[in-house]
């Protein structure tokens, strides 16, 4: 039992400290991701909206969803079901757990690809999001970018 507990504790601590594909996370990025995970599990639409990258707010939230953040986040957590391998979307209210499982280099400069394991009531899916820095009032900020379209 002790060995199982130690193995579990070890695996829990790895994902936050892992530098997968030699991509490290700064303490600010780790805090941002923890806050994002917390807001998703607690279904806090306003907090999640404040974490979106301005480009995503303009192109997705405003243009595609008419500014309706609740509707956006009910279609935000989409990906491949870990059991059936089929594409599935979890409504925000059904998100029970979310954990960062992989960090890799994004397609653009300053961008990181984040792979999350999102657990719902009936499905567990892998969701790919992007984290990118931007400047607001002369200060560097971090924003989340989801799928477009």
mmCIF file of C-alpha atoms in Angstrom:
data_model
loop_
_atom_site.group_PDB
_atom_site.id
_atom_site.type_symbol
_atom_site.label_atom_id
_atom_site.label_comp_id
_atom_site.label_asym_id
_atom_site.label_seq_id
_atom_site.Cartn_x
_atom_site.Cartn_y
_atom_site.Cartn_z
ATOM 1 C CA UNK A 1 0.000 0.000 0.000
ATOM 2 C CA UNK A 2 2.843 2.379 0.840
ATOM 3 C CA UNK A 3 4.451 1.745 -2.552
ATOM 4 C CA UNK A 4 1.190 2.522 -4.346
ATOM 5 C CA UNK A 5 0.755 5.719 -2.329
ATOM 6 C CA UNK A 6 4.311 6.834 -3.060
ATOM 7 C CA UNK A 7 3.876 6.070 -6.757
ATOM 8 C CA UNK A 8 0.645 8.093 -6.816
ATOM 9 C CA UNK A 9 2.246 11.033 -4.991
ATOM 10 C CA UNK A 10 5.209 10.951 -7.343
ATOM 11 C CA UNK A 11 3.002 10.938 -10.439
ATOM 12 C CA UNK A 12 0.886 13.836 -9.115
ATOM 13 C CA UNK A 13 3.918 16.048 -8.670
ATOM 14 C CA UNK A 14 5.456 15.304 -12.034
ATOM 15 C CA UNK A 15 3.093 17.136 -14.345
ATOM 16 C CA UNK A 16 3.615 20.570 -12.793
ATOM 17 C CA UNK A 17 7.384 20.201 -12.792
ATOM 18 C CA UNK A 18 7.721 18.322 -16.061
ATOM 19 C CA UNK A 19 9.567 20.065 -18.859
ATOM 20 C CA UNK A 20 8.170 17.908 -21.615
ATOM 21 C CA UNK A 21 9.955 18.294 -24.935
ATOM 22 C CA UNK A 22 12.384 20.610 -23.060
ATOM 23 C CA UNK A 23 9.658 23.243 -22.745
ATOM 24 C CA UNK A 24 9.707 24.718 -19.273
ATOM 25 C CA UNK A 25 6.958 26.682 -17.603
ATOM 26 C CA UNK A 26 7.698 29.817 -15.654
ATOM 27 C CA UNK A 27 6.224 30.228 -12.189
ATOM 28 C CA UNK A 28 3.818 32.807 -13.664
ATOM 29 C CA UNK A 29 2.684 30.285 -16.301
ATOM 30 C CA UNK A 30 2.263 27.559 -13.681
ATOM 31 C CA UNK A 31 0.122 29.886 -11.564
ATOM 32 C CA UNK A 32 -1.922 30.873 -14.606
ATOM 33 C CA UNK A 33 -2.560 27.223 -15.516
ATOM 34 C CA UNK A 34 -3.519 26.371 -11.927
ATOM 35 C CA UNK A 35 -5.984 29.287 -11.892
ATOM 36 C CA UNK A 36 -7.387 28.166 -15.274
ATOM 37 C CA UNK A 37 -7.873 24.604 -14.007
ATOM 38 C CA UNK A 38 -9.531 25.891 -10.826
ATOM 39 C CA UNK A 39 -11.911 28.172 -12.738
ATOM 40 C CA UNK A 40 -12.871 25.340 -15.106
ATOM 41 C CA UNK A 41 -13.627 22.875 -12.289
ATOM 42 C CA UNK A 42 -15.624 25.519 -10.414
ATOM 43 C CA UNK A 43 -17.426 26.511 -13.654
ATOM 44 C CA UNK A 44 -16.489 30.190 -13.270
ATOM 45 C CA UNK A 45 -17.342 31.690 -16.661
ATOM 46 C CA UNK A 46 -16.220 35.228 -15.778
ATOM 47 C CA UNK A 47 -12.807 34.020 -14.538
ATOM 48 C CA UNK A 48 -12.308 31.826 -17.618
ATOM 49 C CA UNK A 49 -13.295 34.692 -19.910
ATOM 50 C CA UNK A 50 -10.680 36.930 -18.270
ATOM 51 C CA UNK A 51 -8.015 34.326 -19.131
ATOM 52 C CA UNK A 52 -8.707 34.280 -22.864
ATOM 53 C CA UNK A 53 -6.170 35.783 -25.249
ATOM 54 C CA UNK A 54 -7.464 39.036 -26.872
ATOM 55 C CA UNK A 55 -7.236 37.496 -30.361
ATOM 56 C CA UNK A 56 -9.494 34.644 -29.234
ATOM 57 C CA UNK A 57 -11.908 37.087 -27.615
ATOM 58 C CA UNK A 58 -12.188 39.074 -30.869
ATOM 59 C CA UNK A 59 -12.359 36.197 -33.331
ATOM 60 C CA UNK A 60 -14.269 33.560 -31.366
ATOM 61 C CA UNK A 61 -16.111 35.028 -28.414
ATOM 62 C CA UNK A 62 -17.287 38.213 -30.114
ATOM 63 C CA UNK A 63 -17.576 37.148 -33.765
ATOM 64 C CA UNK A 64 -18.694 33.514 -33.427
ATOM 65 C CA UNK A 65 -20.602 33.637 -30.137
ATOM 66 C CA UNK A 66 -21.838 37.243 -30.087
ATOM 67 C CA UNK A 67 -20.083 37.844 -26.766
ATOM 68 C CA UNK A 68 -21.906 34.973 -25.025
ATOM 69 C CA UNK A 69 -19.112 33.506 -22.853
ATOM 70 C CA UNK A 70 -21.339 30.803 -21.332
ATOM 71 C CA UNK A 71 -22.115 29.456 -24.807
ATOM 72 C CA UNK A 72 -18.435 29.609 -25.777
ATOM 73 C CA UNK A 73 -17.316 27.637 -22.710
ATOM 74 C CA UNK A 74 -20.033 25.035 -23.237
ATOM 75 C CA UNK A 75 -18.251 24.254 -26.514
ATOM 76 C CA UNK A 76 -14.678 25.002 -25.405
ATOM 77 C CA UNK A 77 -13.618 21.678 -23.863
ATOM 78 C CA UNK A 78 -13.629 19.422 -26.905
ATOM 79 C CA UNK A 79 -11.278 16.640 -27.878
ATOM 80 C CA UNK A 80 -10.735 12.947 -28.292
ATOM 81 C CA UNK A 81 -12.393 10.657 -25.747
ATOM 82 C CA UNK A 82 -9.637 8.585 -24.126
ATOM 83 C CA UNK A 83 -11.721 5.385 -24.294
ATOM 84 C CA UNK A 84 -13.661 5.549 -27.559
ATOM 85 C CA UNK A 85 -11.171 7.799 -29.445
ATOM 86 C CA UNK A 86 -14.193 9.714 -30.785
ATOM 87 C CA UNK A 87 -14.430 13.499 -30.771
ATOM 88 C CA UNK A 88 -16.547 14.792 -27.895
ATOM 89 C CA UNK A 89 -17.322 18.146 -26.224
ATOM 90 C CA UNK A 90 -17.951 18.516 -22.498
ATOM 91 C CA UNK A 91 -20.264 21.290 -21.378
ATOM 92 C CA UNK A 92 -18.605 23.463 -18.759
ATOM 93 C CA UNK A 93 -21.043 22.347 -16.051
ATOM 94 C CA UNK A 94 -19.905 18.735 -16.624
ATOM 95 C CA UNK A 95 -16.172 19.410 -16.107
ATOM 96 C CA UNK A 96 -15.214 17.623 -12.883
ATOM 97 C CA UNK A 97 -11.408 17.566 -13.153
ATOM 98 C CA UNK A 98 -8.806 19.056 -15.443
ATOM 99 C CA UNK A 99 -5.088 18.314 -15.428
ATOM 100 C CA UNK A 100 -2.229 19.477 -17.611
ATOM 101 C CA UNK A 101 -0.541 16.387 -19.049
ATOM 102 C CA UNK A 102 1.798 17.754 -21.697
ATOM 103 C CA UNK A 103 3.481 20.991 -22.710
ATOM 104 C CA UNK A 104 5.090 21.434 -26.099
ATOM 105 C CA UNK A 105 6.242 24.228 -28.362
ATOM 106 C CA UNK A 106 3.465 26.071 -30.151
ATOM 107 C CA UNK A 107 3.370 27.000 -33.807
ATOM 108 C CA UNK A 108 4.080 30.688 -33.234
ATOM 109 C CA UNK A 109 6.790 32.488 -31.294
ATOM 110 C CA UNK A 110 5.991 32.723 -27.578
ATOM 111 C CA UNK A 111 3.225 30.153 -27.840
ATOM 112 C CA UNK A 112 2.986 26.871 -25.916
ATOM 113 C CA UNK A 113 0.722 23.953 -26.763
ATOM 114 C CA UNK A 114 -1.026 22.575 -23.692
ATOM 115 C CA UNK A 115 -2.660 19.164 -23.567
ATOM 116 C CA UNK A 116 -5.209 18.770 -20.800
ATOM 117 C CA UNK A 117 -6.984 15.676 -19.560
ATOM 118 C CA UNK A 118 -10.537 16.794 -18.804
ATOM 119 C CA UNK A 119 -12.763 14.485 -16.779
ATOM 120 C CA UNK A 120 -16.525 14.772 -17.036
ATOM 121 C CA UNK A 121 -19.334 12.622 -15.692
ATOM 122 C CA UNK A 122 -19.496 10.264 -18.679
ATOM 123 C CA UNK A 123 -16.379 11.074 -20.703
ATOM 124 C CA UNK A 124 -12.702 11.799 -20.239
ATOM 125 C CA UNK A 125 -11.204 13.736 -23.108
ATOM 126 C CA UNK A 126 -7.870 15.171 -24.166
ATOM 127 C CA UNK A 127 -8.145 18.866 -25.001
ATOM 128 C CA UNK A 128 -5.461 20.812 -26.837
ATOM 129 C CA UNK A 129 -5.256 24.517 -26.024
ATOM 130 C CA UNK A 130 -2.607 27.157 -26.568
ATOM 131 C CA UNK A 131 -1.084 29.636 -24.152
ATOM 132 C CA UNK A 132 0.418 32.798 -25.553
ATOM 133 C CA UNK A 133 1.808 35.964 -24.043
ATOM 134 C CA UNK A 134 0.645 39.416 -25.091
ATOM 135 C CA UNK A 135 1.144 42.979 -23.918
ATOM 136 C CA UNK A 136 -1.538 45.012 -22.159
ATOM 137 C CA UNK A 137 -0.764 48.497 -20.873
ATOM 138 C CA UNK A 138 2.947 47.751 -21.255
ATOM 139 C CA UNK A 139 2.797 44.600 -19.133
ATOM 140 C CA UNK A 140 3.227 41.011 -20.313
ATOM 141 C CA UNK A 141 0.062 38.962 -19.845
ATOM 142 C CA UNK A 142 -0.854 35.355 -20.604
ATOM 143 C CA UNK A 143 -3.907 34.253 -22.563
ATOM 144 C CA UNK A 144 -5.534 30.952 -23.513
ATOM 145 C CA UNK A 145 -6.490 30.173 -27.094
ATOM 146 C CA UNK A 146 -8.868 27.348 -27.974
ATOM 147 C CA UNK A 147 -10.035 25.964 -31.293
ATOM 148 C CA UNK A 148 -11.220 28.374 -33.966
ATOM 149 C CA UNK A 149 -14.371 27.929 -36.027
#
